[in-house]
């Protein structure tokens, strides 16, 4: 499904060059839960951002379903992100003045889905993560674990092939972290989940 072939990525600041990724190769399959581990500053989030099309690699190749991304244009990356990738961030990235239902619907609005279908799909995604009774709450009325489940529902609502999770339990207590990990394992039964 996804091949990372000899990926290199550097960041330059003035005269200083920081190698974030140096000749990284990896093959990822459908229905797999992959955890990428390493110390802070080792390039884990950079790799996740390259897989998700948020950042570009300097050399090497990202091959998606047998197709090289070397010649991808911005519109190709946009389509890939909108139709193939779901993102879960440590900081949740929820809109505070919107209900959790509206937060999940937002991902579908960007994809051009009509209002009635958006509402139904967002409700179904929230039910899938155990928040079907919390649709009209605002993020500040929820616990950290609940907000992370909203973020997971938002990432899943477009039915992506790949779910990318950047430290999804970093801001949670141990018990809630276990619940979120169990949810991600369940999600990995029918899609690729990559977590750092």
PDB file of C-alpha atoms in Angstrom:
ATOM      1  CA  UNK A   1       0.000   0.000   0.000  1.00  0.00           C
ATOM      2  CA  UNK A   2       2.622   2.556   1.079  1.00  0.00           C
ATOM      3  CA  UNK A   3       6.359   2.441   0.458  1.00  0.00           C
ATOM      4  CA  UNK A   4       8.893   4.921   1.750  1.00  0.00           C
ATOM      5  CA  UNK A   5      12.001   4.526  -0.397  1.00  0.00           C
ATOM      6  CA  UNK A   6      15.298   6.120   0.660  1.00  0.00           C
ATOM      7  CA  UNK A   7      13.577   9.301   1.883  1.00  0.00           C
ATOM      8  CA  UNK A   8      15.834  12.193   2.900  1.00  0.00           C
ATOM      9  CA  UNK A   9      14.690  15.493   4.386  1.00  0.00           C
ATOM     10  CA  UNK A  10      16.752  18.436   5.623  1.00  0.00           C
ATOM     11  CA  UNK A  11      15.770  21.753   7.171  1.00  0.00           C
ATOM     12  CA  UNK A  12      18.016  24.772   6.627  1.00  0.00           C
ATOM     13  CA  UNK A  13      18.228  27.792   8.917  1.00  0.00           C
ATOM     14  CA  UNK A  14      20.825  30.276   7.756  1.00  0.00           C
ATOM     15  CA  UNK A  15      24.070  28.316   7.476  1.00  0.00           C
ATOM     16  CA  UNK A  16      22.847  25.478   9.691  1.00  0.00           C
ATOM     17  CA  UNK A  17      21.407  22.315   8.112  1.00  0.00           C
ATOM     18  CA  UNK A  18      19.495  19.788  10.226  1.00  0.00           C
ATOM     19  CA  UNK A  19      19.025  16.305   8.776  1.00  0.00           C
ATOM     20  CA  UNK A  20      15.571  15.170   9.847  1.00  0.00           C
ATOM     21  CA  UNK A  21      15.445  11.975   7.765  1.00  0.00           C
ATOM     22  CA  UNK A  22      18.462  10.239   6.251  1.00  0.00           C
ATOM     23  CA  UNK A  23      17.789   7.401   3.777  1.00  0.00           C
ATOM     24  CA  UNK A  24      14.651   6.051   5.462  1.00  0.00           C
ATOM     25  CA  UNK A  25      12.937   3.072   3.821  1.00  0.00           C
ATOM     26  CA  UNK A  26       9.793   1.352   5.053  1.00  0.00           C
ATOM     27  CA  UNK A  27       6.909  -0.710   3.655  1.00  0.00           C
ATOM     28  CA  UNK A  28       3.478  -0.363   5.244  1.00  0.00           C
ATOM     29  CA  UNK A  29       0.487  -2.622   4.555  1.00  0.00           C
ATOM     30  CA  UNK A  30      -3.265  -2.166   4.733  1.00  0.00           C
ATOM     31  CA  UNK A  31      -4.931  -3.107   8.039  1.00  0.00           C
ATOM     32  CA  UNK A  32      -1.733  -2.593  10.009  1.00  0.00           C
ATOM     33  CA  UNK A  33      -1.051  -0.645  13.201  1.00  0.00           C
ATOM     34  CA  UNK A  34       2.470   0.790  13.082  1.00  0.00           C
ATOM     35  CA  UNK A  35       4.058   2.673  15.973  1.00  0.00           C
ATOM     36  CA  UNK A  36       7.171   4.687  15.116  1.00  0.00           C
ATOM     37  CA  UNK A  37       9.343   5.180  18.180  1.00  0.00           C
ATOM     38  CA  UNK A  38      12.427   7.286  18.813  1.00  0.00           C
ATOM     39  CA  UNK A  39      13.793  10.124  20.908  1.00  0.00           C
ATOM     40  CA  UNK A  40      12.634  13.701  20.541  1.00  0.00           C
ATOM     41  CA  UNK A  41      14.085  15.280  17.411  1.00  0.00           C
ATOM     42  CA  UNK A  42      14.654  11.963  15.622  1.00  0.00           C
ATOM     43  CA  UNK A  43      12.343  12.770  12.691  1.00  0.00           C
ATOM     44  CA  UNK A  44       9.193  10.856  13.670  1.00  0.00           C
ATOM     45  CA  UNK A  45       6.795  13.748  13.069  1.00  0.00           C
ATOM     46  CA  UNK A  46       8.667  14.726   9.897  1.00  0.00           C
ATOM     47  CA  UNK A  47       8.138  11.191   8.574  1.00  0.00           C
ATOM     48  CA  UNK A  48       4.452  11.338   9.514  1.00  0.00           C
ATOM     49  CA  UNK A  49       4.107  14.720   7.766  1.00  0.00           C
ATOM     50  CA  UNK A  50       5.739  13.334   4.614  1.00  0.00           C
ATOM     51  CA  UNK A  51       3.449  10.280   4.632  1.00  0.00           C
ATOM     52  CA  UNK A  52       0.491  12.645   5.060  1.00  0.00           C
ATOM     53  CA  UNK A  53       1.568  15.004   2.290  1.00  0.00           C
ATOM     54  CA  UNK A  54       1.960  17.938   4.701  1.00  0.00           C
ATOM     55  CA  UNK A  55       5.689  18.184   4.003  1.00  0.00           C
ATOM     56  CA  UNK A  56       7.784  17.308   0.935  1.00  0.00           C
ATOM     57  CA  UNK A  57      10.807  15.033   0.905  1.00  0.00           C
ATOM     58  CA  UNK A  58      14.121  16.213  -0.608  1.00  0.00           C
ATOM     59  CA  UNK A  59      15.051  12.905  -2.229  1.00  0.00           C
ATOM     60  CA  UNK A  60      13.835   9.334  -2.367  1.00  0.00           C
ATOM     61  CA  UNK A  61      10.218   8.463  -3.081  1.00  0.00           C
ATOM     62  CA  UNK A  62       6.869   7.930  -1.407  1.00  0.00           C
ATOM     63  CA  UNK A  63       4.989   5.260  -3.368  1.00  0.00           C
ATOM     64  CA  UNK A  64       1.231   5.046  -2.801  1.00  0.00           C
ATOM     65  CA  UNK A  65      -0.541   1.945  -4.117  1.00  0.00           C
ATOM     66  CA  UNK A  66       2.282   1.422  -6.600  1.00  0.00           C
ATOM     67  CA  UNK A  67       2.319   5.052  -7.817  1.00  0.00           C
ATOM     68  CA  UNK A  68       5.332   7.319  -7.277  1.00  0.00           C
ATOM     69  CA  UNK A  69       4.694  10.777  -5.815  1.00  0.00           C
ATOM     70  CA  UNK A  70       7.897  12.286  -7.256  1.00  0.00           C
ATOM     71  CA  UNK A  71       5.932  14.233  -9.863  1.00  0.00           C
ATOM     72  CA  UNK A  72       2.936  15.099  -7.682  1.00  0.00           C
ATOM     73  CA  UNK A  73       1.674  18.655  -8.053  1.00  0.00           C
ATOM     74  CA  UNK A  74      -0.096  20.595  -5.273  1.00  0.00           C
ATOM     75  CA  UNK A  75      -3.527  19.449  -6.507  1.00  0.00           C
ATOM     76  CA  UNK A  76      -2.369  15.790  -6.383  1.00  0.00           C
ATOM     77  CA  UNK A  77      -1.243  16.239  -2.772  1.00  0.00           C
ATOM     78  CA  UNK A  78      -4.531  18.001  -1.927  1.00  0.00           C
ATOM     79  CA  UNK A  79      -6.538  15.123  -3.377  1.00  0.00           C
ATOM     80  CA  UNK A  80      -4.362  12.568  -1.555  1.00  0.00           C
ATOM     81  CA  UNK A  81      -4.824  14.348   1.789  1.00  0.00           C
ATOM     82  CA  UNK A  82      -8.579  14.830   1.306  1.00  0.00           C
ATOM     83  CA  UNK A  83      -9.392  11.305   0.128  1.00  0.00           C
ATOM     84  CA  UNK A  84      -6.715   9.013   1.561  1.00  0.00           C
ATOM     85  CA  UNK A  85      -5.451  10.468   4.851  1.00  0.00           C
ATOM     86  CA  UNK A  86      -7.014  11.133   8.242  1.00  0.00           C
ATOM     87  CA  UNK A  87      -4.979  13.107  10.800  1.00  0.00           C
ATOM     88  CA  UNK A  88      -5.133  12.879  14.605  1.00  0.00           C
ATOM     89  CA  UNK A  89      -3.031  15.480  16.413  1.00  0.00           C
ATOM     90  CA  UNK A  90      -1.902  15.550  20.053  1.00  0.00           C
ATOM     91  CA  UNK A  91      -3.426  19.016  20.490  1.00  0.00           C
ATOM     92  CA  UNK A  92      -6.812  17.870  19.046  1.00  0.00           C
ATOM     93  CA  UNK A  93      -7.117  20.974  16.787  1.00  0.00           C
ATOM     94  CA  UNK A  94     -10.825  21.380  17.540  1.00  0.00           C
ATOM     95  CA  UNK A  95     -12.670  24.662  16.971  1.00  0.00           C
ATOM     96  CA  UNK A  96     -13.663  25.771  20.506  1.00  0.00           C
ATOM     97  CA  UNK A  97     -16.872  27.667  19.672  1.00  0.00           C
ATOM     98  CA  UNK A  98     -18.302  24.843  17.515  1.00  0.00           C
ATOM     99  CA  UNK A  99     -20.126  21.747  18.771  1.00  0.00           C
ATOM    100  CA  UNK A 100     -18.315  18.427  18.470  1.00  0.00           C
ATOM    101  CA  UNK A 101     -20.770  17.498  15.699  1.00  0.00           C
ATOM    102  CA  UNK A 102     -19.824  20.659  13.759  1.00  0.00           C
ATOM    103  CA  UNK A 103     -16.120  19.943  14.336  1.00  0.00           C
ATOM    104  CA  UNK A 104     -16.480  16.495  12.770  1.00  0.00           C
ATOM    105  CA  UNK A 105     -18.700  17.801   9.953  1.00  0.00           C
ATOM    106  CA  UNK A 106     -16.030  20.335   9.004  1.00  0.00           C
ATOM    107  CA  UNK A 107     -13.858  17.622   7.441  1.00  0.00           C
ATOM    108  CA  UNK A 108     -16.752  16.734   5.131  1.00  0.00           C
ATOM    109  CA  UNK A 109     -17.506  20.370   4.270  1.00  0.00           C
ATOM    110  CA  UNK A 110     -14.003  20.692   2.857  1.00  0.00           C
ATOM    111  CA  UNK A 111     -14.671  17.575   0.745  1.00  0.00           C
ATOM    112  CA  UNK A 112     -17.824  19.128  -0.734  1.00  0.00           C
ATOM    113  CA  UNK A 113     -20.344  16.735   0.879  1.00  0.00           C
ATOM    114  CA  UNK A 114     -23.943  18.015   1.186  1.00  0.00           C
ATOM    115  CA  UNK A 115     -25.340  19.101   4.567  1.00  0.00           C
ATOM    116  CA  UNK A 116     -27.674  16.135   5.253  1.00  0.00           C
ATOM    117  CA  UNK A 117     -25.020  13.539   4.414  1.00  0.00           C
ATOM    118  CA  UNK A 118     -22.407  15.479   6.429  1.00  0.00           C
ATOM    119  CA  UNK A 119     -24.641  15.422   9.482  1.00  0.00           C
ATOM    120  CA  UNK A 120     -25.378  11.672   9.203  1.00  0.00           C
ATOM    121  CA  UNK A 121     -21.767  10.688   8.596  1.00  0.00           C
ATOM    122  CA  UNK A 122     -20.515  12.909  11.439  1.00  0.00           C
ATOM    123  CA  UNK A 123     -23.093  11.405  13.834  1.00  0.00           C
ATOM    124  CA  UNK A 124     -22.066   7.883  12.787  1.00  0.00           C
ATOM    125  CA  UNK A 125     -18.361   8.680  13.302  1.00  0.00           C
ATOM    126  CA  UNK A 126     -19.051  10.103  16.770  1.00  0.00           C
ATOM    127  CA  UNK A 127     -21.124   7.047  17.670  1.00  0.00           C
ATOM    128  CA  UNK A 128     -18.258   4.818  16.492  1.00  0.00           C
ATOM    129  CA  UNK A 129     -15.927   6.462  19.036  1.00  0.00           C
ATOM    130  CA  UNK A 130     -18.517   6.309  21.836  1.00  0.00           C
ATOM    131  CA  UNK A 131     -19.678   9.933  21.755  1.00  0.00           C
ATOM    132  CA  UNK A 132     -23.114   9.584  20.174  1.00  0.00           C
ATOM    133  CA  UNK A 133     -24.719  11.232  23.218  1.00  0.00           C
ATOM    134  CA  UNK A 134     -22.321  14.209  23.237  1.00  0.00           C
ATOM    135  CA  UNK A 135     -23.045  15.721  19.800  1.00  0.00           C
ATOM    136  CA  UNK A 136     -23.929  19.226  20.940  1.00  0.00           C
ATOM    137  CA  UNK A 137     -21.243  19.769  23.569  1.00  0.00           C
ATOM    138  CA  UNK A 138     -18.460  22.241  22.940  1.00  0.00           C
ATOM    139  CA  UNK A 139     -14.859  21.003  23.246  1.00  0.00           C
ATOM    140  CA  UNK A 140     -14.330  22.939  26.522  1.00  0.00           C
ATOM    141  CA  UNK A 141     -17.166  20.904  28.071  1.00  0.00           C
ATOM    142  CA  UNK A 142     -15.296  17.645  27.479  1.00  0.00           C
ATOM    143  CA  UNK A 143     -12.377  15.794  29.010  1.00  0.00           C
ATOM    144  CA  UNK A 144      -9.072  15.399  27.173  1.00  0.00           C
ATOM    145  CA  UNK A 145      -9.922  11.806  26.294  1.00  0.00           C
ATOM    146  CA  UNK A 146     -13.300  12.824  24.896  1.00  0.00           C
ATOM    147  CA  UNK A 147     -11.715  15.601  22.833  1.00  0.00           C
ATOM    148  CA  UNK A 148      -9.188  13.123  21.437  1.00  0.00           C
ATOM    149  CA  UNK A 149     -12.054  10.789  20.474  1.00  0.00           C
ATOM    150  CA  UNK A 150     -13.720  13.735  18.682  1.00  0.00           C
ATOM    151  CA  UNK A 151     -10.436  14.282  16.824  1.00  0.00           C
ATOM    152  CA  UNK A 152     -10.365  10.579  15.889  1.00  0.00           C
ATOM    153  CA  UNK A 153     -13.995  10.753  14.681  1.00  0.00           C
ATOM    154  CA  UNK A 154     -13.099  13.791  12.557  1.00  0.00           C
ATOM    155  CA  UNK A 155     -10.138  11.896  11.093  1.00  0.00           C
ATOM    156  CA  UNK A 156     -12.334   8.871  10.274  1.00  0.00           C
ATOM    157  CA  UNK A 157     -15.409  10.654   8.883  1.00  0.00           C
ATOM    158  CA  UNK A 158     -14.006  10.738   5.313  1.00  0.00           C
ATOM    159  CA  UNK A 159     -13.276   6.976   5.563  1.00  0.00           C
ATOM    160  CA  UNK A 160      -9.549   7.386   4.822  1.00  0.00           C
ATOM    161  CA  UNK A 161      -7.316   4.458   3.860  1.00  0.00           C
ATOM    162  CA  UNK A 162      -4.604   5.754   6.201  1.00  0.00           C
ATOM    163  CA  UNK A 163      -4.933   7.257   9.687  1.00  0.00           C
ATOM    164  CA  UNK A 164      -1.905   9.206  10.943  1.00  0.00           C
ATOM    165  CA  UNK A 165      -1.708   9.887  14.680  1.00  0.00           C
ATOM    166  CA  UNK A 166       0.910  12.295  16.058  1.00  0.00           C
ATOM    167  CA  UNK A 167       1.327  11.506  19.769  1.00  0.00           C
ATOM    168  CA  UNK A 168      -2.426  10.972  20.250  1.00  0.00           C
ATOM    169  CA  UNK A 169      -2.010  10.078  23.925  1.00  0.00           C
ATOM    170  CA  UNK A 170       0.666  12.657  24.785  1.00  0.00           C
ATOM    171  CA  UNK A 171      -1.692  14.936  26.736  1.00  0.00           C
ATOM    172  CA  UNK A 172      -3.773  12.176  28.358  1.00  0.00           C
ATOM    173  CA  UNK A 173      -3.613  10.277  31.641  1.00  0.00           C
ATOM    174  CA  UNK A 174      -2.716   6.560  31.660  1.00  0.00           C
ATOM    175  CA  UNK A 175      -6.264   5.157  31.767  1.00  0.00           C
ATOM    176  CA  UNK A 176      -7.516   7.457  29.011  1.00  0.00           C
ATOM    177  CA  UNK A 177      -4.395   6.698  26.952  1.00  0.00           C
ATOM    178  CA  UNK A 178      -5.246   2.999  27.107  1.00  0.00           C
ATOM    179  CA  UNK A 179      -8.804   3.724  25.908  1.00  0.00           C
ATOM    180  CA  UNK A 180      -7.509   5.788  22.970  1.00  0.00           C
ATOM    181  CA  UNK A 181      -4.980   3.068  22.062  1.00  0.00           C
ATOM    182  CA  UNK A 182      -7.738   0.421  22.123  1.00  0.00           C
ATOM    183  CA  UNK A 183      -9.824   2.615  19.825  1.00  0.00           C
ATOM    184  CA  UNK A 184      -6.894   3.031  17.408  1.00  0.00           C
ATOM    185  CA  UNK A 185      -6.294  -0.744  17.411  1.00  0.00           C
ATOM    186  CA  UNK A 186      -9.951  -1.263  16.517  1.00  0.00           C
ATOM    187  CA  UNK A 187      -9.669   1.298  13.709  1.00  0.00           C
ATOM    188  CA  UNK A 188      -6.584  -0.524  12.332  1.00  0.00           C
ATOM    189  CA  UNK A 189      -8.699  -3.596  11.548  1.00  0.00           C
ATOM    190  CA  UNK A 190      -9.835  -1.990   8.286  1.00  0.00           C
ATOM    191  CA  UNK A 191      -7.162   0.616   7.475  1.00  0.00           C
ATOM    192  CA  UNK A 192      -3.500   1.465   7.986  1.00  0.00           C
ATOM    193  CA  UNK A 193      -2.804   3.351  11.227  1.00  0.00           C
ATOM    194  CA  UNK A 194       0.612   4.985  11.690  1.00  0.00           C
ATOM    195  CA  UNK A 195       1.338   6.497  15.087  1.00  0.00           C
ATOM    196  CA  UNK A 196       4.348   8.304  16.513  1.00  0.00           C
TER     197      UNK A 196
END
